[in-house]
PDB file of C-alpha atoms in Angstrom:
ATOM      1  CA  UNK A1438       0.000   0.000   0.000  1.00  0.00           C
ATOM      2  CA  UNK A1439       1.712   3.198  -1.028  1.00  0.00           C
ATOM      3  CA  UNK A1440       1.051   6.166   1.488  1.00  0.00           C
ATOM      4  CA  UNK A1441       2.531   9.347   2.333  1.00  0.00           C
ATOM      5  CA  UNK A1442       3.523  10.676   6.010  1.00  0.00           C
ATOM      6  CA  UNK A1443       2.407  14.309   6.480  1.00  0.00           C
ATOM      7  CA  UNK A1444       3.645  16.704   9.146  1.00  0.00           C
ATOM      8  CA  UNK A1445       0.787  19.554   8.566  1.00  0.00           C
ATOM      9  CA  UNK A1446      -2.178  18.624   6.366  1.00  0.00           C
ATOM     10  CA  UNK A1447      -4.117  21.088   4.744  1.00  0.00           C
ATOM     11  CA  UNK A1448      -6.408  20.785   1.672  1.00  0.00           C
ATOM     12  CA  UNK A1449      -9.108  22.728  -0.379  1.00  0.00           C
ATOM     13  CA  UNK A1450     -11.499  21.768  -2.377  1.00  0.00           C
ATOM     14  CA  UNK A1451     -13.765  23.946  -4.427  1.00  0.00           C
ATOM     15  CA  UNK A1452     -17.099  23.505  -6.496  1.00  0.00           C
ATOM     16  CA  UNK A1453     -17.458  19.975  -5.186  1.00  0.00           C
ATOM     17  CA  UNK A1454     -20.842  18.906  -6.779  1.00  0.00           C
ATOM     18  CA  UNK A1455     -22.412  16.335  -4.523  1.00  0.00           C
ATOM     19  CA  UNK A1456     -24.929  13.987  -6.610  1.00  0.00           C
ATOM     20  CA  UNK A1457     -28.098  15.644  -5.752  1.00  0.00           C
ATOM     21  CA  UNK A1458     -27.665  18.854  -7.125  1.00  0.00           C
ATOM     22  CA  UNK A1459     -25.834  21.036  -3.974  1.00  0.00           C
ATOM     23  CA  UNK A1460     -22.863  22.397  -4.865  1.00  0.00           C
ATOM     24  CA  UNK A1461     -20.322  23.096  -2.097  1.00  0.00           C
ATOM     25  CA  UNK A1462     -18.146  26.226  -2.571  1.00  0.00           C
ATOM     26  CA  UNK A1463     -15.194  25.204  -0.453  1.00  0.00           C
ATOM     27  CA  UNK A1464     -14.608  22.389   1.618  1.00  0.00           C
ATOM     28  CA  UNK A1465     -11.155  22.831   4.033  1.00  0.00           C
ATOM     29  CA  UNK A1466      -9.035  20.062   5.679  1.00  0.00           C
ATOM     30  CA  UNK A1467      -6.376  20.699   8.811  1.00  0.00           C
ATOM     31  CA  UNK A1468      -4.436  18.220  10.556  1.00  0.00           C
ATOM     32  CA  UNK A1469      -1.318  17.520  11.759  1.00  0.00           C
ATOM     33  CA  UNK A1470       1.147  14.400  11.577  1.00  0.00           C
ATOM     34  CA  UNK A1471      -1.040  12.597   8.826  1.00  0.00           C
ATOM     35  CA  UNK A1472      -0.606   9.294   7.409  1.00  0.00           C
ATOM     36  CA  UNK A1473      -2.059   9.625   3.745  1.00  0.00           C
ATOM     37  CA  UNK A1474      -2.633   5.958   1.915  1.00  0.00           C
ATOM     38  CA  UNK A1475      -3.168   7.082  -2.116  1.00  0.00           C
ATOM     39  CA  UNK A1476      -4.981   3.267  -3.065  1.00  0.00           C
ATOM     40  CA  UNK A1477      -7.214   2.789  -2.070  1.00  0.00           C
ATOM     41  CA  UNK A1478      -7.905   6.314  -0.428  1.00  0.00           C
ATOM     42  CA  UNK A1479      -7.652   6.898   3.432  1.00  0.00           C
ATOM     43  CA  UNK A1480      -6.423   9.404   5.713  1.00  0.00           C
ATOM     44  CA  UNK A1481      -5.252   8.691   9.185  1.00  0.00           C
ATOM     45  CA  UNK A1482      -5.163  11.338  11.807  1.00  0.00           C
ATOM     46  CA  UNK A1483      -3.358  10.346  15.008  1.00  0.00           C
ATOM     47  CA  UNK A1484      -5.788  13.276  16.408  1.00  0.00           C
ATOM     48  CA  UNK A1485      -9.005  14.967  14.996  1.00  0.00           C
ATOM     49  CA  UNK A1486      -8.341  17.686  13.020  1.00  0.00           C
ATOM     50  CA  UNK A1487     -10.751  19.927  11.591  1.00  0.00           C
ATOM     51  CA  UNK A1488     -12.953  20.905   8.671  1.00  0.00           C
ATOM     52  CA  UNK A1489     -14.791  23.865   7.379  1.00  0.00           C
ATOM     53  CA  UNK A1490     -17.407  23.770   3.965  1.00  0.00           C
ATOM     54  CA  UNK A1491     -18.880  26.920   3.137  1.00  0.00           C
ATOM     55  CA  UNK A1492     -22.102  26.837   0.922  1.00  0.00           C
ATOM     56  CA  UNK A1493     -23.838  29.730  -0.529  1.00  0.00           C
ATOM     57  CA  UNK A1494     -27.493  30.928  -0.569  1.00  0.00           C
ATOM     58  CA  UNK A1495     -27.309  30.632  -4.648  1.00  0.00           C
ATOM     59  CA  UNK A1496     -26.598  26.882  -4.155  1.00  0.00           C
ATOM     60  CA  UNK A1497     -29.159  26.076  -1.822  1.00  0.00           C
ATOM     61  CA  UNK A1498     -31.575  27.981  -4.172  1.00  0.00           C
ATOM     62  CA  UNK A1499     -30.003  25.582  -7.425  1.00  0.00           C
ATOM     63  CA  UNK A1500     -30.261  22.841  -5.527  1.00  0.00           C
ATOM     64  CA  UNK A1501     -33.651  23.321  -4.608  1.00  0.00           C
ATOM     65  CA  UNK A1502     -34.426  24.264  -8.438  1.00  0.00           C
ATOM     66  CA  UNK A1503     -33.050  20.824  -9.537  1.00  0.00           C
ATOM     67  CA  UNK A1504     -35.278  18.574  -6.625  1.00  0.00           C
ATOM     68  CA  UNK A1505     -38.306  21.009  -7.252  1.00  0.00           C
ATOM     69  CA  UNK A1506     -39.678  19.655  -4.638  1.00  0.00           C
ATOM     70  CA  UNK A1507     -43.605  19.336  -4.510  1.00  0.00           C
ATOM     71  CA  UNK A1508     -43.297  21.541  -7.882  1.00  0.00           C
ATOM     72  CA  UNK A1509     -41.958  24.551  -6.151  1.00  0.00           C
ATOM     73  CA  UNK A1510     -39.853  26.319  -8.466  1.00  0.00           C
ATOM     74  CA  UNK A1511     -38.605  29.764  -8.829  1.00  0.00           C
ATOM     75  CA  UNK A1512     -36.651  29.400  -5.659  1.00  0.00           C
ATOM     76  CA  UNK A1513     -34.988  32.399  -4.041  1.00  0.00           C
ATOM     77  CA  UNK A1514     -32.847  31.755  -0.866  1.00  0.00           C
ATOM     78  CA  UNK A1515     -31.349  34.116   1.513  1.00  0.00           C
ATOM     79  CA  UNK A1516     -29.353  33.166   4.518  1.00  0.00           C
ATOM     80  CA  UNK A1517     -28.834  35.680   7.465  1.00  0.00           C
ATOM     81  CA  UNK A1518     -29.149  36.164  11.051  1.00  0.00           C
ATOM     82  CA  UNK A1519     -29.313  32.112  12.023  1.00  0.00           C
ATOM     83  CA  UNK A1520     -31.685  30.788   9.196  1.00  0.00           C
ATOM     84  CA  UNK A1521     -32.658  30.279   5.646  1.00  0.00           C
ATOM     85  CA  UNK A1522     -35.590  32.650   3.704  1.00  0.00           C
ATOM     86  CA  UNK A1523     -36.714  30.653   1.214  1.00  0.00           C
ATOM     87  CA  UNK A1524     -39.444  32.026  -1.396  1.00  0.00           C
ATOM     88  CA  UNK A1525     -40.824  30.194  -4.633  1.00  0.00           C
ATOM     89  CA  UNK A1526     -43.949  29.510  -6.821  1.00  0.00           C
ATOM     90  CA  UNK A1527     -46.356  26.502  -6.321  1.00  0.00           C
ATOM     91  CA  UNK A1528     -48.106  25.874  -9.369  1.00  0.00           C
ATOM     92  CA  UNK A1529     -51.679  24.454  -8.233  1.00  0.00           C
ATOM     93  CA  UNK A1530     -54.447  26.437 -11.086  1.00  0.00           C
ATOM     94  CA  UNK A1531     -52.791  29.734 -10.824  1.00  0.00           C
ATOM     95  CA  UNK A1532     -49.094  31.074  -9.051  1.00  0.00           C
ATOM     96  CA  UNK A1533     -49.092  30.859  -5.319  1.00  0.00           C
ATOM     97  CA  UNK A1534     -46.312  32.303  -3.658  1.00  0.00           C
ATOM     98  CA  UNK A1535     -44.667  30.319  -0.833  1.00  0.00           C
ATOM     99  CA  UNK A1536     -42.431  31.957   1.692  1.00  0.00           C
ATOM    100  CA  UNK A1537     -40.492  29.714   3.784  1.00  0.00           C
ATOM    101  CA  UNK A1538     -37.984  30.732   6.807  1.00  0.00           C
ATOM    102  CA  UNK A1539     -36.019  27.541   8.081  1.00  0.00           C
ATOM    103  CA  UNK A1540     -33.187  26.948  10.110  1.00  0.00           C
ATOM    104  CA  UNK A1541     -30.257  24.108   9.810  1.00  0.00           C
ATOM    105  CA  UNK A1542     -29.631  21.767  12.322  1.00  0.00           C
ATOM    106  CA  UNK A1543     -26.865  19.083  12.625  1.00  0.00           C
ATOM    107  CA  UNK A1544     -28.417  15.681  13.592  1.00  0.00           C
ATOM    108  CA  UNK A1545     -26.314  12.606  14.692  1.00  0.00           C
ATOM    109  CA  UNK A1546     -22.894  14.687  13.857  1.00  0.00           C
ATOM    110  CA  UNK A1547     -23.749  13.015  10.694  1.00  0.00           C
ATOM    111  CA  UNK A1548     -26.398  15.281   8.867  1.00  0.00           C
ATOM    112  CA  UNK A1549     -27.614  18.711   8.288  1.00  0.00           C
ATOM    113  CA  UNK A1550     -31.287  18.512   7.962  1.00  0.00           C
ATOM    114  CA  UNK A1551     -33.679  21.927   7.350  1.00  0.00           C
ATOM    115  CA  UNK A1552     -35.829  22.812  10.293  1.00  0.00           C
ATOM    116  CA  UNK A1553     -38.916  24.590   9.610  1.00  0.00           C
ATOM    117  CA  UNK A1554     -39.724  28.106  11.367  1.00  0.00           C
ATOM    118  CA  UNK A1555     -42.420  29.146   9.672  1.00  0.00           C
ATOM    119  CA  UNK A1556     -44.768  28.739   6.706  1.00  0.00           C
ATOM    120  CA  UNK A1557     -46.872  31.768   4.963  1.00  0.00           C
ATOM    121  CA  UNK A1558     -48.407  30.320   1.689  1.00  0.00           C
ATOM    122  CA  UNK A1559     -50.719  33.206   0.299  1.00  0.00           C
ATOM    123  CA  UNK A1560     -51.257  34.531   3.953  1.00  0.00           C
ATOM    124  CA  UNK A1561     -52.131  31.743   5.819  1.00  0.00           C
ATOM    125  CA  UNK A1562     -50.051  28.712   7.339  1.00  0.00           C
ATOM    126  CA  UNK A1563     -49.183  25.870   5.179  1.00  0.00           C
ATOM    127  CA  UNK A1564     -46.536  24.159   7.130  1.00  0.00           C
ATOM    128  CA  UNK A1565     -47.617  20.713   6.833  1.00  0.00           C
ATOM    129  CA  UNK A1566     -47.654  20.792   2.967  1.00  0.00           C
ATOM    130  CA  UNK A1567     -44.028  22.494   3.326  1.00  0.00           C
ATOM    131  CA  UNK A1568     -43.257  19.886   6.160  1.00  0.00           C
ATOM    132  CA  UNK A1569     -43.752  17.199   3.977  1.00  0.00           C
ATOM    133  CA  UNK A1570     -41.683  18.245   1.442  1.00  0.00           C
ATOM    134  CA  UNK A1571     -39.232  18.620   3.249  1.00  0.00           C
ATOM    135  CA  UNK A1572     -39.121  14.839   4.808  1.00  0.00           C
ATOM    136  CA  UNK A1573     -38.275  14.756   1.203  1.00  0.00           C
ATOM    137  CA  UNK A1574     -35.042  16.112   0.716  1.00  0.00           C
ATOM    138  CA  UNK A1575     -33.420  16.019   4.287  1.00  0.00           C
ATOM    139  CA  UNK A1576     -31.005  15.858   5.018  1.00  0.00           C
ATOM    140  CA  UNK A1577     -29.527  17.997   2.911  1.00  0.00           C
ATOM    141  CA  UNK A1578     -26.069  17.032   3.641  1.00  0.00           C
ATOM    142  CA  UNK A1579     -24.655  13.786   4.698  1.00  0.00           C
ATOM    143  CA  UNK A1580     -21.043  13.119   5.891  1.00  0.00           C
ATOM    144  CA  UNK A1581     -21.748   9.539   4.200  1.00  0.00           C
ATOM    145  CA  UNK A1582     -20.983  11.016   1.532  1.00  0.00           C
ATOM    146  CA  UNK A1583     -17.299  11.880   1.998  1.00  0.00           C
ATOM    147  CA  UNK A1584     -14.113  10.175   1.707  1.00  0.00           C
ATOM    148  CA  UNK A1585     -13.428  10.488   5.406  1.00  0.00           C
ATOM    149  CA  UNK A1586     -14.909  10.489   8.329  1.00  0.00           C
ATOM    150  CA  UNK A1587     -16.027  13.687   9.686  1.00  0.00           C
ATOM    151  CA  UNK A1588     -18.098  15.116  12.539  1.00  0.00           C
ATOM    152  CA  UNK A1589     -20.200  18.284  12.299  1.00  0.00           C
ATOM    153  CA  UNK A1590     -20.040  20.613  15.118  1.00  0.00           C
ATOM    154  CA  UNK A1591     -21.641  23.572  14.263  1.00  0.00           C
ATOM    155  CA  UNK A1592     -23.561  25.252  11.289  1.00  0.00           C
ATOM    156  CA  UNK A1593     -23.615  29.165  10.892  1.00  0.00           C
ATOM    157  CA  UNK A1594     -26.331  31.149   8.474  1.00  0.00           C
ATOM    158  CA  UNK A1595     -24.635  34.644   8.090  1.00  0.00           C
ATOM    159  CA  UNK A1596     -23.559  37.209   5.241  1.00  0.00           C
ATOM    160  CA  UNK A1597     -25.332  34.644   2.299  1.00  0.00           C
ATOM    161  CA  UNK A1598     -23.423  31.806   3.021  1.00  0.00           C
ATOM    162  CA  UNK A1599     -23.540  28.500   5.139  1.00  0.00           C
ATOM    163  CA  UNK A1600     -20.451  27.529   7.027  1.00  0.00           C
ATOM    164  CA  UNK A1601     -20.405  24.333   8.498  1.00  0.00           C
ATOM    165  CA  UNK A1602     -17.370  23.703  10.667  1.00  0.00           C
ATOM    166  CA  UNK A1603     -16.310  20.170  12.087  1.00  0.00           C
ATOM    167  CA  UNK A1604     -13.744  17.274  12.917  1.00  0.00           C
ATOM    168  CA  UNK A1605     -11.652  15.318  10.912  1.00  0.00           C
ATOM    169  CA  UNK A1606     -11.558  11.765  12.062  1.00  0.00           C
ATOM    170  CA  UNK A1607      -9.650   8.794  11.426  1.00  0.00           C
TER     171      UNK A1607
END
């Protein structure tokens, strides 16, 4: 097995498209003393080190395009003070506007799954039609789909982006 010893680790990544349409902007790597094995792929970290993927609003909203869930389209997404605005169309006989404010949550250290805050579809609650389209697509993000094991640790919904910030396993 041909590997590679590493004082300090670090790595970027950018534009890393994940399969179901969310497109992660930058994904970071830090560790120290690492033990790199090219094939098949594995890093070893005598200690966690950590990880940071930043995602912005303008993904979310493509990615949310592409799933259309419940035929929502015509997504908008804004992420500030803690949470997600989402707005878009529902096309039922004529355009009904859905407006959507959510927050991320890490479940299991695993997954980042969207948490509904509230609902206004044409004025009035809708949040179990939104609630069940959302069962749909969380989580959003799953560390099962990485090369290596990471823990999340904390999300952040600031400035149009979504940090998520973690550790680096071996």
């Amino acid at each position: 097995m041909k590997s590679l010893a590493v004082g300090k680790l670090y790595a970027q990544l950018n534009r890393i498209k994940l399969d179901f349409g969310l497109e992660i902007e930058s994904f970071e790597i830090h560790g120290d003393e690492a033990t790199v094995h090219i094939e098949p792929y594995q890093l070893i970290l005598p200690k966690p080190g950590s990880a940071k993927a930043v995602v912005t609003q303008e993904a979310v909203a493509a990615m949310l395009e592409h799933q259309s869930p419940g035929g929502l389209r015509d997504f908008r997404v804004t992420a500030e003070s803690g949470l997600l605005y989402i707005t878009a169309k529902a096309q039922i006989v004529v355009q009904i506007p859905v407006k959507v404010a959510a927050r991320l949550v890490i479940v299991r250290e695993k997954q980042l799954h969207v948490q509904l805050e509230s609902v206004d579809v044409m004025g009035a609650g809708g949040k179990n039609l939104v609630e069940g389209q959302l069962a749909k697509i969380n989580p959003i993000f799953d560390t099962a789909q990485l090369p290596i094991d990471l823990r999340l640790r904390n999300v952040e919904t600031e400035a149009g982006r979504v940090v998520l910030t973690g550790e680096v396993l071996s």
